[in-house]
CSV table of C-alpha atoms and ligand atoms in Angstrom, one decimal:
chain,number,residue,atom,x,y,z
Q,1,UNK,CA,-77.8,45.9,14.9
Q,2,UNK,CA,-80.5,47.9,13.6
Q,3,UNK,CA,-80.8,48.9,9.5
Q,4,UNK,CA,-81.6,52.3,8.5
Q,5,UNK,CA,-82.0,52.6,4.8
Q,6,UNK,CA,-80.1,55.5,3.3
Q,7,UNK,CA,-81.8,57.1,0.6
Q,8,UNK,CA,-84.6,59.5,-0.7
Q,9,UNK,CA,-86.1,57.3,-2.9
Q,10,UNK,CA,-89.4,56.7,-1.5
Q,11,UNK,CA,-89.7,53.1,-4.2
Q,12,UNK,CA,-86.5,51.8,-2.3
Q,13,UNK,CA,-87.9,52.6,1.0
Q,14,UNK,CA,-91.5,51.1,0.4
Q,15,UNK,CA,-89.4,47.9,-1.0
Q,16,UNK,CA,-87.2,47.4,1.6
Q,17,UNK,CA,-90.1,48.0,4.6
Q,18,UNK,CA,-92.2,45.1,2.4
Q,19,UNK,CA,-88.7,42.9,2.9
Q,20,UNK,CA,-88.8,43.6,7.1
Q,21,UNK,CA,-85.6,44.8,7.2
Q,22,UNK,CA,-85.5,48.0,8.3
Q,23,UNK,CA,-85.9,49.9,11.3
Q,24,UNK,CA,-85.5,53.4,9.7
Q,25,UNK,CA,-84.4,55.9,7.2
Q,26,UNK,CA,-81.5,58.7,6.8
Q,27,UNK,CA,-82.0,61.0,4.2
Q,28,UNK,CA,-79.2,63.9,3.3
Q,29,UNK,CA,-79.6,67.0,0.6
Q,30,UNK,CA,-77.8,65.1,-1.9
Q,31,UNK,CA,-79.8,62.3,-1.3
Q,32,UNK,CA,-83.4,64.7,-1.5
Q,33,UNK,CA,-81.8,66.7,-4.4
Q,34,UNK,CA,-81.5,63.4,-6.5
Q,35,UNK,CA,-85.4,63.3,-6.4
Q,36,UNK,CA,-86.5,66.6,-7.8
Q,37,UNK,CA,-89.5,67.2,-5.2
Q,38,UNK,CA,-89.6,69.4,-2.1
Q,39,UNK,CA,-87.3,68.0,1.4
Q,40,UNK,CA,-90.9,68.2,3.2
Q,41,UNK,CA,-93.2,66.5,0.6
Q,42,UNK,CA,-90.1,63.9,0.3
Q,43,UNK,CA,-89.9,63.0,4.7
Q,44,UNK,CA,-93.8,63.4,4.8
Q,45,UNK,CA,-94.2,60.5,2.6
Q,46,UNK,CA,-91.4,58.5,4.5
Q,47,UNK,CA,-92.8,59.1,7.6
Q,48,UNK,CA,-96.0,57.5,7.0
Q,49,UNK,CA,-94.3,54.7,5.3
Q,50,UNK,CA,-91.7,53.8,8.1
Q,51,UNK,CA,-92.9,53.8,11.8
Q,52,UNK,CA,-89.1,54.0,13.1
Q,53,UNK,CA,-86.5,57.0,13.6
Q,54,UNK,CA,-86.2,59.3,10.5
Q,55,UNK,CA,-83.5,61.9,9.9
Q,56,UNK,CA,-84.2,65.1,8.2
Q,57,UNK,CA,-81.4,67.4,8.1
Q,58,UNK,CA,-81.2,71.3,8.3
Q,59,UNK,CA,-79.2,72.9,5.5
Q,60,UNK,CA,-78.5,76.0,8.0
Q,61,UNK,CA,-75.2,76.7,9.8
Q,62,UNK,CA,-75.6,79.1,12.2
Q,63,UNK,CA,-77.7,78.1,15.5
Q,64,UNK,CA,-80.8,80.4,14.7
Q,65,UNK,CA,-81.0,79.0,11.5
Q,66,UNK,CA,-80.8,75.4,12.7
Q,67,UNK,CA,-82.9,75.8,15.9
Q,68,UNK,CA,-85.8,77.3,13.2
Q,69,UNK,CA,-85.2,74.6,11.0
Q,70,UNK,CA,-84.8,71.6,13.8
Q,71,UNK,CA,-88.0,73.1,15.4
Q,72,UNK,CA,-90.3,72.7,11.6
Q,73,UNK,CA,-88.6,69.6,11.6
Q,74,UNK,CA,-89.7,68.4,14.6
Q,75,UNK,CA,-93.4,69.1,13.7
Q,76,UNK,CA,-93.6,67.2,10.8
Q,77,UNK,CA,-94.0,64.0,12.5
Q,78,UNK,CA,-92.9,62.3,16.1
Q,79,UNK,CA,-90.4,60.1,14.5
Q,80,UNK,CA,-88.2,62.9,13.2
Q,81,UNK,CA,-84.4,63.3,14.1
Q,82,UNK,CA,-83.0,66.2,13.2
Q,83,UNK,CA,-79.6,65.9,11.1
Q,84,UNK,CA,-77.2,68.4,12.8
Q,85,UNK,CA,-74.0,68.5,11.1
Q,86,UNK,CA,-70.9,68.6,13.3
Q,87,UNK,CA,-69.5,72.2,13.7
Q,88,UNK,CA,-69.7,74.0,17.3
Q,89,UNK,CA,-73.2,76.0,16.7
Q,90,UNK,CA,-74.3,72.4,15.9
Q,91,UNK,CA,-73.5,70.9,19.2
Q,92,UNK,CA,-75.4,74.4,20.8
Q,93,UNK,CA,-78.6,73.2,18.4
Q,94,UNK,CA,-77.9,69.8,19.6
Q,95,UNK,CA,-78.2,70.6,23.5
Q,96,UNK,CA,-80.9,73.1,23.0
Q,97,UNK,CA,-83.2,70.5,20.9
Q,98,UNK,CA,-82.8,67.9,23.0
Q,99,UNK,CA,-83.8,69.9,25.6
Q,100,UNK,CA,-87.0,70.7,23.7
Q,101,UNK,CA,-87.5,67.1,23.7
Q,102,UNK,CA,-86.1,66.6,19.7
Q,103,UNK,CA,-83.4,63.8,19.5
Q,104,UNK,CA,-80.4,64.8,17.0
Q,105,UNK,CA,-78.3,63.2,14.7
Q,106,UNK,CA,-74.8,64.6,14.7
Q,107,UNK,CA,-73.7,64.2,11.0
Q,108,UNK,CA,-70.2,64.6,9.1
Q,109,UNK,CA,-68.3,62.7,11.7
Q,110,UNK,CA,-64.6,61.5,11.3
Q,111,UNK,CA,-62.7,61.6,14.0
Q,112,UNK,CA,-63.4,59.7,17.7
Q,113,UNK,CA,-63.0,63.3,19.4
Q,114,UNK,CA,-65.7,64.7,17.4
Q,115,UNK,CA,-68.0,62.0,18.6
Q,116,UNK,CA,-67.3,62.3,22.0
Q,117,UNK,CA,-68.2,66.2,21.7
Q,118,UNK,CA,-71.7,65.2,20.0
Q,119,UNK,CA,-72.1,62.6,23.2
Q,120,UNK,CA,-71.3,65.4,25.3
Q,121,UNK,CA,-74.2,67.8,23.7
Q,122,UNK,CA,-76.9,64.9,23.9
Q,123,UNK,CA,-77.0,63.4,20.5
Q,124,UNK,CA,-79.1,60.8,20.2
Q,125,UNK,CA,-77.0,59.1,17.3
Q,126,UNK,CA,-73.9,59.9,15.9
Q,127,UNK,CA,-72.9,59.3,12.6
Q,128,UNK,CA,-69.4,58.5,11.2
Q,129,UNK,CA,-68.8,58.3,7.6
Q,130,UNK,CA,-66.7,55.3,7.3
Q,131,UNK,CA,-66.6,55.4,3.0
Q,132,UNK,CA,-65.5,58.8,2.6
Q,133,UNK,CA,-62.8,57.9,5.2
Q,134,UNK,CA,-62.2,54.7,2.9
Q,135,UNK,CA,-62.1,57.3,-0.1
Q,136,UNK,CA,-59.5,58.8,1.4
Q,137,UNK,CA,-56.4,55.9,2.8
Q,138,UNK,CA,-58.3,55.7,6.2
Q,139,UNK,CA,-60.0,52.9,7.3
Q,140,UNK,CA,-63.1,54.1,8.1
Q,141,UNK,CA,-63.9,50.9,10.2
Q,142,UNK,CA,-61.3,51.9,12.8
Q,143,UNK,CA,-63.3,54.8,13.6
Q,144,UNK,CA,-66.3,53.1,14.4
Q,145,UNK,CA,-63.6,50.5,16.6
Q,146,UNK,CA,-62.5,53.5,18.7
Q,147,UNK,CA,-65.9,55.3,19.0
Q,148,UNK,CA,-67.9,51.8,19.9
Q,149,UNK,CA,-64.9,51.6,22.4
Q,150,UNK,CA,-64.9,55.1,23.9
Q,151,UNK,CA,-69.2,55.3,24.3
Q,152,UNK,CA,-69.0,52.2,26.1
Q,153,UNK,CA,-66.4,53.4,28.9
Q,154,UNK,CA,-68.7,55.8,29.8
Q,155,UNK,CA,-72.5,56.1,30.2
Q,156,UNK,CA,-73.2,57.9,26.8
Q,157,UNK,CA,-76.3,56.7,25.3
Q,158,UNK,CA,-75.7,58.2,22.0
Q,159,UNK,CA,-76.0,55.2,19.4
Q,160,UNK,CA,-73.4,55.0,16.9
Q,161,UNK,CA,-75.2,55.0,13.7
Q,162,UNK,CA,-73.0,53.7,11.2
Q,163,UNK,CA,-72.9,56.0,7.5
Q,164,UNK,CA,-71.8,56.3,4.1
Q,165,UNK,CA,-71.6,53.0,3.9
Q,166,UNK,CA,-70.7,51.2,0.1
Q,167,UNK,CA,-70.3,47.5,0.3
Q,168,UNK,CA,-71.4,44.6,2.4
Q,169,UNK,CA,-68.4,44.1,4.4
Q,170,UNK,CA,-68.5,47.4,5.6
Q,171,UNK,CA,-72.0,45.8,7.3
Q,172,UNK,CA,-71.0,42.7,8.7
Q,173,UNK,CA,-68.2,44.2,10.3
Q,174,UNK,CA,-69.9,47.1,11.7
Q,175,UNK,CA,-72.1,44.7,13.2
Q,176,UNK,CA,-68.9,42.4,14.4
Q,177,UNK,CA,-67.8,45.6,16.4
Q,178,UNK,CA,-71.4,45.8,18.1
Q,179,UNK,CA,-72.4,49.1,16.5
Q,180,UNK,CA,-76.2,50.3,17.0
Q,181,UNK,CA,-77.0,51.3,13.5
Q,182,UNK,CA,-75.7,50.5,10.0
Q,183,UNK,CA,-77.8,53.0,7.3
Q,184,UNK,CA,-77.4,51.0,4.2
Q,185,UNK,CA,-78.2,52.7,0.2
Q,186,UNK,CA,-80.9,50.1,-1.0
Q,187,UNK,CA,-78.0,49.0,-3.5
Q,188,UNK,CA,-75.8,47.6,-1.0
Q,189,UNK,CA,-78.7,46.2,1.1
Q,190,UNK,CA,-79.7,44.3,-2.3
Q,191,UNK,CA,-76.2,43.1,-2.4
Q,192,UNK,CA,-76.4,41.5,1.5
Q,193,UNK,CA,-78.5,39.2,0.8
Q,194,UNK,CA,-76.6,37.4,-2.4
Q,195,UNK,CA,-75.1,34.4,-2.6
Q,196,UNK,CA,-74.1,32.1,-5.7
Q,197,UNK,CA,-74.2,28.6,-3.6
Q,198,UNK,CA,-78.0,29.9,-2.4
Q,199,UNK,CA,-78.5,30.5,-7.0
Q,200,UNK,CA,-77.2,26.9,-7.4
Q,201,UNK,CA,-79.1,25.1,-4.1
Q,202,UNK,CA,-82.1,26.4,-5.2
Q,203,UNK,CA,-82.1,25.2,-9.0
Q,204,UNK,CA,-81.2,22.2,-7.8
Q,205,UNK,CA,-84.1,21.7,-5.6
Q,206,UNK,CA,-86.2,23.2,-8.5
Q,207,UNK,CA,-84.6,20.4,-10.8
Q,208,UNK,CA,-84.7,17.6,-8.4
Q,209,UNK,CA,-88.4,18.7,-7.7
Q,210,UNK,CA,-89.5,17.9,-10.4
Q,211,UNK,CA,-88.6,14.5,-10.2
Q,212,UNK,CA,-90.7,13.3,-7.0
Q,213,UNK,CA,-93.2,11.5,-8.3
Q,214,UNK,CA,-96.5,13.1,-8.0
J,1,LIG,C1,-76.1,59.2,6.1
J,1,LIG,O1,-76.6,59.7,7.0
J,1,LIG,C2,-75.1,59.9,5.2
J,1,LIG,O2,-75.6,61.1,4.8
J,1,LIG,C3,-74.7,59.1,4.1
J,1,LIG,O3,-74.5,57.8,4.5
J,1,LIG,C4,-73.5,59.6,3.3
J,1,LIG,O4,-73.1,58.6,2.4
J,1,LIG,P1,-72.1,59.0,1.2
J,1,LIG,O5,-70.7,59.2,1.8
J,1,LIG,O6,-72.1,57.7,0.3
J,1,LIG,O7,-72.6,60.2,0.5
């Protein structure tokens, strides 16, 4: 499975690329707007930081606008996706991009029929929000069960790109259900990789260390 890191904190992304563990980056408007600076400036500088996919999304709804915004996105840099959210003049952006050679992310998934529709158009990931399903009294992890199942009936090559992701056993078992991409907020990725026994091994050796004689 592949880690994205979810965020538009350009510290957190330089941090976690130093750590080799991730692939790419997802980046919303909230996620930009928490930063203060410009959408462009903020992608620029991830782009030359992460050599991997990088989604930038458009903040228009109607098709002109996001064909226009998709196309300045695509400019920026080779390794842009183009965030796309989920509506039916995003599907038309999605199938006219991809045309154009620009791969899509379909965003603001929640239900397996809306990500067989983004398949449909050409997506090149889709991304269901599992937390905000969770936030809700769905299991968010059931949608990624039926839409892993449903891409691999068929010959869709959209990846399932797993999103709004909150703890660490939202990872592992988006990974046990063979999904493409988890995009992880640097906090939970921090969280993956503690453990209290590894804590208490590791003073021990330090301790018991210090008694070989030199
Ligand atoms: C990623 O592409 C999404 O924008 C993000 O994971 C949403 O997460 P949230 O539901 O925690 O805002």
């Amino acid at each position: 499975m592949k880690f994205f890191i979810d965020t538009g904190d350009v510290a957190e992304i330089r941090e976690a690329q130093a750590q080799g563990i991730i692939d790419g980056v997802t980046t919303n408007p909230s996620l930009v707007a928490k930063t203060g600076r410009k959408y462009k400036d903020v992608v620029t500088e991830i782009c030359e930081i992460v050599d991997g996919p990088i989604s930038a999304e458009v903040l228009s709804t109607d098709l002109e606008g996001m064909l226009r915004e998709g196309r300045a996105w695509a400019k920026v840099h080779r390794n842009i996706v183009v965030k796309i959210p989920l509506i039916p003049d995003g599907l038309k952006a999605v199938r006219i991009l991809k045309q154009e050679g620009t791969r899509c992310n379909v965003t603001l998934c929640f239900s397996p029929s809306q990500a067989i529709l983004a398949a449909k158009a050409g997506a090149a990931y889709i991304s269901p929000f599992i937390g905000r399903l969770d936030d809700v009294s769905e299991t968010g992890m059931d949608l990624i069960e039926k839409i892993v199942t449903i891409y691999n009936n068929y010959t869709f090559d959209t990846e399932v790109l797993v999103a709004s992701v909150r703890n660490p056993t939202h990872v592992v078992d988006a990974a046990m259900l063979g999904a493409d991409v988890c995009t992880v907020p640097w906090s939970v990725l921090q969280q993956l990789i503690k453990h209290p026994l590894t804590d208490v091994g590791l003073k021990k050796f330090i301790e018991d260390g210090k008694k070989i004689p030199v």
